[in-house]
PDB file of C-alpha atoms in Angstrom:
ATOM      1  CA  MET X   1      12.009 -91.389  68.768  1.00 50.00           C
ATOM      2  CA  PRO X   2       8.647 -91.172  70.773  1.00 57.00           C
ATOM      3  CA  ALA X   3       6.088 -89.255  69.268  1.00 61.00           C
ATOM      4  CA  PRO X   4       5.428 -85.110  70.459  1.00 67.00           C
ATOM      5  CA  SER X   5       3.066 -84.720  72.936  1.00 79.00           C
ATOM      6  CA  PRO X   6      -0.519 -83.300  71.696  1.00 88.00           C
ATOM      7  CA  THR X   7      -1.061 -79.875  72.238  1.00 94.00           C
ATOM      8  CA  TYR X   8      -4.563 -78.492  73.206  1.00 97.00           C
ATOM      9  CA  GLU X   9      -5.276 -74.502  71.728  1.00 97.00           C
ATOM     10  CA  ARG X  10      -8.444 -73.074  73.226  1.00 96.00           C
ATOM     11  CA  ILE X  11      -9.625 -71.035  70.359  1.00 97.00           C
ATOM     12  CA  ARG X  12     -13.108 -69.188  69.483  1.00 97.00           C
ATOM     13  CA  LEU X  13     -15.148 -69.995  66.915  1.00 96.00           C
ATOM     14  CA  PRO X  14     -17.552 -67.831  64.686  1.00 96.00           C
ATOM     15  CA  GLU X  15     -20.578 -68.799  63.570  1.00 96.00           C
ATOM     16  CA  GLN X  16     -20.730 -71.693  60.913  1.00 97.00           C
ATOM     17  CA  HIS X  17     -22.210 -72.785  57.888  1.00 98.00           C
ATOM     18  CA  PHE X  18     -21.982 -76.053  57.483  1.00 98.00           C
ATOM     19  CA  LEU X  19     -23.664 -78.560  54.248  1.00 97.00           C
ATOM     20  CA  PHE X  20     -22.978 -82.008  54.445  1.00 97.00           C
ATOM     21  CA  VAL X  21     -24.472 -85.780  53.707  1.00 96.00           C
ATOM     22  CA  GLU X  22     -25.440 -87.971  56.962  1.00 96.00           C
ATOM     23  CA  LYS X  23     -23.478 -91.308  56.482  1.00 95.00           C
ATOM     24  CA  THR X  24     -23.737 -94.021  58.808  1.00 94.00           C
ATOM     25  CA  CYS X  25     -21.565 -97.140  58.532  1.00 94.00           C
ATOM     26  CA  ALA X  26     -19.831-100.210  60.158  1.00 94.00           C
ATOM     27  CA  MET X  27     -16.770 -99.514  62.534  1.00 90.00           C
ATOM     28  CA  ASP X  28     -14.430-100.606  60.140  1.00 89.00           C
ATOM     29  CA  GLY X  29     -11.294 -98.987  57.981  1.00 87.00           C
ATOM     30  CA  PRO X  30     -12.708 -99.281  54.780  1.00 91.00           C
ATOM     31  CA  ALA X  31     -16.144 -99.206  54.985  1.00 94.00           C
ATOM     32  CA  ILE X  32     -15.395 -95.485  57.089  1.00 92.00           C
ATOM     33  CA  ALA X  33     -13.022 -94.663  54.251  1.00 91.00           C
ATOM     34  CA  ALA X  34     -15.848 -95.094  51.049  1.00 95.00           C
ATOM     35  CA  ALA X  35     -18.547 -93.566  53.309  1.00 96.00           C
ATOM     36  CA  MET X  36     -16.498 -90.511  54.084  1.00 94.00           C
ATOM     37  CA  GLY X  37     -15.443 -90.694  50.298  1.00 94.00           C
ATOM     38  CA  ALA X  38     -18.915 -90.789  48.740  1.00 95.00           C
ATOM     39  CA  GLY X  39     -20.085 -88.103  51.632  1.00 96.00           C
ATOM     40  CA  PHE X  40     -17.288 -85.484  50.490  1.00 96.00           C
ATOM     41  CA  GLY X  41     -18.067 -86.249  46.797  1.00 95.00           C
ATOM     42  CA  ALA X  42     -21.227 -85.816  46.811  1.00 94.00           C
ATOM     43  CA  VAL X  43     -20.923 -82.296  48.722  1.00 96.00           C
ATOM     44  CA  TYR X  44     -18.220 -81.595  46.454  1.00 95.00           C
ATOM     45  CA  SER X  45     -19.740 -82.239  43.156  1.00 94.00           C
ATOM     46  CA  PHE X  46     -22.579 -79.707  44.410  1.00 94.00           C
ATOM     47  CA  ASN X  47     -20.533 -77.030  45.701  1.00 95.00           C
ATOM     48  CA  ALA X  48     -18.755 -77.347  42.302  1.00 95.00           C
ATOM     49  CA  ALA X  49     -22.255 -77.170  40.026  1.00 92.00           C
ATOM     50  CA  HIS X  50     -23.350 -74.236  42.021  1.00 93.00           C
ATOM     51  CA  GLY X  51     -19.829 -71.965  42.163  1.00 95.00           C
ATOM     52  CA  ILE X  52     -19.624 -72.417  45.471  1.00 96.00           C
ATOM     53  CA  SER X  53     -16.459 -72.037  47.406  1.00 95.00           C
ATOM     54  CA  PRO X  54     -16.165 -74.115  50.543  1.00 97.00           C
ATOM     55  CA  VAL X  55     -14.051 -72.255  53.352  1.00 97.00           C
ATOM     56  CA  SER X  56     -12.410 -75.300  54.669  1.00 96.00           C
ATOM     57  CA  THR X  57     -10.401 -78.656  53.913  1.00 96.00           C
ATOM     58  CA  PRO X  58     -12.849 -82.058  54.108  1.00 97.00           C
ATOM     59  CA  VAL X  59     -14.740 -81.906  57.304  1.00 98.00           C
ATOM     60  CA  ALA X  60     -16.517 -84.692  59.360  1.00 97.00           C
ATOM     61  CA  LEU X  61     -18.783 -83.571  62.291  1.00 97.00           C
ATOM     62  CA  TYR X  62     -19.833 -86.537  64.862  1.00 93.00           C
ATOM     63  CA  PRO X  63     -23.079 -85.466  65.827  1.00 88.00           C
ATOM     64  CA  GLY X  64     -22.886 -88.743  68.713  1.00 80.00           C
ATOM     65  CA  MET X  65     -20.912 -91.776  69.894  1.00 74.00           C
ATOM     66  CA  PRO X  66     -20.757 -94.728  67.840  1.00 75.00           C
ATOM     67  CA  GLU X  67     -23.199 -97.204  68.917  1.00 76.00           C
ATOM     68  CA  GLY X  68     -23.360-101.018  68.368  1.00 82.00           C
ATOM     69  CA  GLY X  69     -20.222-101.192  65.819  1.00 88.00           C
ATOM     70  CA  GLU X  70     -21.517 -98.414  63.689  1.00 92.00           C
ATOM     71  CA  MET X  71     -21.223 -94.725  63.545  1.00 92.00           C
ATOM     72  CA  THR X  72     -23.025 -91.870  61.815  1.00 93.00           C
ATOM     73  CA  PHE X  73     -21.081 -89.112  60.849  1.00 95.00           C
ATOM     74  CA  HIS X  74     -21.890 -85.373  58.412  1.00 97.00           C
ATOM     75  CA  ALA X  75     -19.498 -85.438  55.624  1.00 97.00           C
ATOM     76  CA  GLY X  76     -19.035 -82.007  54.387  1.00 98.00           C
ATOM     77  CA  PHE X  77     -17.582 -78.685  54.186  1.00 98.00           C
ATOM     78  CA  PHE X  78     -17.779 -74.922  55.775  1.00 98.00           C
ATOM     79  CA  LEU X  79     -19.175 -71.901  53.567  1.00 98.00           C
ATOM     80  CA  THR X  80     -18.978 -68.486  53.869  1.00 97.00           C
ATOM     81  CA  ALA X  81     -22.441 -66.772  54.895  1.00 97.00           C
ATOM     82  CA  ALA X  82     -23.057 -65.431  51.552  1.00 97.00           C
ATOM     83  CA  ASP X  83     -22.851 -69.094  49.916  1.00 97.00           C
ATOM     84  CA  ALA X  84     -24.703 -70.877  52.591  1.00 97.00           C
ATOM     85  CA  GLN X  85     -27.596 -68.298  51.969  1.00 96.00           C
ATOM     86  CA  LYS X  86     -28.267 -69.481  48.099  1.00 94.00           C
ATOM     87  CA  VAL X  87     -28.417 -73.167  49.496  1.00 94.00           C
ATOM     88  CA  PRO X  88     -31.233 -73.549  50.497  1.00 92.00           C
ATOM     89  CA  ASP X  89     -33.127 -72.221  47.263  1.00 91.00           C
ATOM     90  CA  LEU X  90     -30.282 -74.395  45.710  1.00 91.00           C
ATOM     91  CA  LEU X  91     -31.619 -77.370  47.929  1.00 88.00           C
ATOM     92  CA  ALA X  92     -35.338 -76.873  46.837  1.00 86.00           C
ATOM     93  CA  ALA X  93     -34.578 -77.318  42.917  1.00 81.00           C
ATOM     94  CA  LYS X  94     -35.555 -79.723  41.058  1.00 62.00           C
ATOM     95  CA  ASP X  95     -31.897 -81.163  40.158  1.00 60.00           C
ATOM     96  CA  ALA X  96     -31.012 -80.968  44.101  1.00 60.00           C
ATOM     97  CA  SER X  97     -29.903 -84.726  45.336  1.00 61.00           C
ATOM     98  CA  GLY X  98     -32.383 -84.584  48.627  1.00 70.00           C
ATOM     99  CA  ALA X  99     -29.421 -85.685  50.625  1.00 89.00           C
ATOM    100  CA  LEU X 100     -27.686 -82.517  51.407  1.00 94.00           C
ATOM    101  CA  THR X 101     -28.457 -80.626  54.907  1.00 95.00           C
ATOM    102  CA  LEU X 102     -27.648 -76.960  55.754  1.00 96.00           C
ATOM    103  CA  GLU X 103     -26.640 -76.616  59.515  1.00 96.00           C
ATOM    104  CA  THR X 104     -25.436 -73.282  61.404  1.00 96.00           C
ATOM    105  CA  LEU X 105     -22.951 -74.138  64.328  1.00 95.00           C
ATOM    106  CA  PRO X 106     -22.875 -71.260  66.710  1.00 94.00           C
ATOM    107  CA  PRO X 107     -20.350 -69.348  67.824  1.00 96.00           C
ATOM    108  CA  GLY X 108     -18.741 -70.431  70.883  1.00 96.00           C
ATOM    109  CA  GLU X 109     -15.340 -71.342  72.614  1.00 97.00           C
ATOM    110  CA  ALA X 110     -13.700 -74.985  71.619  1.00 97.00           C
ATOM    111  CA  LEU X 111     -10.318 -77.252  72.397  1.00 97.00           C
ATOM    112  CA  ARG X 112      -8.229 -77.631  69.016  1.00 97.00           C
ATOM    113  CA  THR X 113      -5.582 -80.246  68.742  1.00 97.00           C
ATOM    114  CA  THR X 114      -3.931 -81.769  65.433  1.00 97.00           C
ATOM    115  CA  HIS X 115      -3.744 -85.637  65.027  1.00 96.00           C
ATOM    116  CA  VAL X 116      -0.251 -86.491  62.724  1.00 95.00           C
ATOM    117  CA  GLY X 117      -0.726 -89.555  61.811  1.00 95.00           C
ATOM    118  CA  PRO X 118      -2.810 -92.395  60.298  1.00 94.00           C
ATOM    119  CA  TYR X 119      -6.760 -92.220  60.330  1.00 93.00           C
ATOM    120  CA  ALA X 120      -7.024 -95.468  62.422  1.00 90.00           C
ATOM    121  CA  ALA X 121      -5.201 -93.590  65.373  1.00 93.00           C
ATOM    122  CA  LEU X 122      -7.431 -90.781  65.519  1.00 92.00           C
ATOM    123  CA  ASN X 123      -9.725 -92.525  68.335  1.00 90.00           C
ATOM    124  CA  GLU X 124      -6.630 -92.177  70.558  1.00 93.00           C
ATOM    125  CA  ALA X 125      -6.427 -88.482  69.770  1.00 94.00           C
ATOM    126  CA  HIS X 126      -9.882 -87.876  70.662  1.00 93.00           C
ATOM    127  CA  LYS X 127      -9.534 -90.236  73.552  1.00 94.00           C
ATOM    128  CA  ALA X 128      -6.799 -87.353  74.665  1.00 95.00           C
ATOM    129  CA  LEU X 129      -8.553 -84.821  73.777  1.00 96.00           C
ATOM    130  CA  TRP X 130     -11.206 -85.845  76.211  1.00 94.00           C
ATOM    131  CA  ASP X 131      -8.582 -86.982  78.849  1.00 96.00           C
ATOM    132  CA  HIS X 132      -7.404 -83.648  78.738  1.00 96.00           C
ATOM    133  CA  MET X 133     -10.477 -81.635  79.083  1.00 96.00           C
ATOM    134  CA  ALA X 134     -11.749 -84.168  82.157  1.00 96.00           C
ATOM    135  CA  THR X 135      -8.264 -83.249  84.051  1.00 96.00           C
ATOM    136  CA  ASN X 136      -8.872 -79.284  83.223  1.00 96.00           C
ATOM    137  CA  GLU X 137     -12.316 -79.580  84.332  1.00 96.00           C
ATOM    138  CA  ILE X 138     -13.351 -78.688  81.152  1.00 97.00           C
ATOM    139  CA  ALA X 139     -16.926 -79.432  79.912  1.00 96.00           C
ATOM    140  CA  PRO X 140     -16.962 -80.958  76.318  1.00 94.00           C
ATOM    141  CA  GLY X 141     -19.903 -79.113  74.352  1.00 92.00           C
ATOM    142  CA  PRO X 142     -21.810 -81.619  71.977  1.00 86.00           C
ATOM    143  CA  VAL X 143     -20.047 -81.120  68.864  1.00 91.00           C
ATOM    144  CA  VAL X 144     -16.810 -82.644  67.587  1.00 95.00           C
ATOM    145  CA  TRP X 145     -15.398 -82.640  64.387  1.00 97.00           C
ATOM    146  CA  GLU X 146     -12.402 -83.840  62.440  1.00 97.00           C
ATOM    147  CA  ASN X 147     -10.721 -81.144  59.661  1.00 97.00           C
ATOM    148  CA  TYR X 148      -8.833 -83.447  57.237  1.00 97.00           C
ATOM    149  CA  ILE X 149      -5.807 -81.174  56.277  1.00 97.00           C
ATOM    150  CA  ASP X 150      -4.031 -83.118  53.680  1.00 96.00           C
ATOM    151  CA  ASP X 151      -4.876 -85.309  51.067  1.00 92.00           C
ATOM    152  CA  PRO X 152      -4.424 -88.598  51.847  1.00 90.00           C
ATOM    153  CA  THR X 153      -3.968 -89.839  48.093  1.00 91.00           C
ATOM    154  CA  SER X 154      -0.520 -87.507  47.844  1.00 95.00           C
ATOM    155  CA  THR X 155       0.559 -87.207  51.758  1.00 96.00           C
ATOM    156  CA  PRO X 156       2.268 -90.524  53.264  1.00 96.00           C
ATOM    157  CA  GLU X 157       0.029 -91.891  56.198  1.00 94.00           C
ATOM    158  CA  ASP X 158       2.538 -91.127  58.994  1.00 94.00           C
ATOM    159  CA  THR X 159       2.578 -87.347  57.842  1.00 95.00           C
ATOM    160  CA  LEU X 160      -0.942 -87.027  57.756  1.00 96.00           C
ATOM    161  CA  ARG X 161      -2.752 -83.949  59.375  1.00 96.00           C
ATOM    162  CA  THR X 162      -6.075 -83.763  61.079  1.00 97.00           C
ATOM    163  CA  GLN X 163      -7.254 -81.114  63.040  1.00 97.00           C
ATOM    164  CA  ILE X 164      -9.965 -82.615  66.120  1.00 97.00           C
ATOM    165  CA  ILE X 165     -12.130 -79.357  67.205  1.00 97.00           C
ATOM    166  CA  ARG X 166     -14.416 -80.475  70.470  1.00 96.00           C
ATOM    167  CA  MET X 167     -16.695 -77.310  71.349  1.00 96.00           C
ATOM    168  CA  ILE X 168     -16.656 -76.386  75.147  1.00 97.00           C
ATOM    169  CA  ALA X 169     -20.088 -76.316  76.910  1.00 94.00           C
ATOM    170  CA  THR X 170     -21.697 -72.767  78.118  1.00 84.00           C
TER     171      THR X 170
END
């Protein structure tokens, strides 16, 4: 049975506060998994140590396209505005790791799709989203991210759900 055709939903996003660690690694499955695990772990540990409850599952935000066999991404979680207000003072404290960054994403329109299947096939879902935007003359914005809905340690690879969100240029 063939996979269902992807669906694309145009959504309006509010301002979002994103706490992350920047990671760069080889474009290699095990290297990506290790870098993402380390990044999510660092942000999760910081949040837990300071009583911060993320409002998202793990998120990998891509500030640019991969180049030269390497990829750079921001691994983290979205926070409430109230928790985001606490973060600068916490990051300035002596016990902060120094690797964490808080960024505020502006409100705006985006397209969202959900990929079901292995992480190794996410590039195909990204390409399909970009093709959909080009076909429908929707100008892509500068920000794209993946929201990992399911835990890969307890969900079969072929049923993992990952939302891909691409901002639309204004």
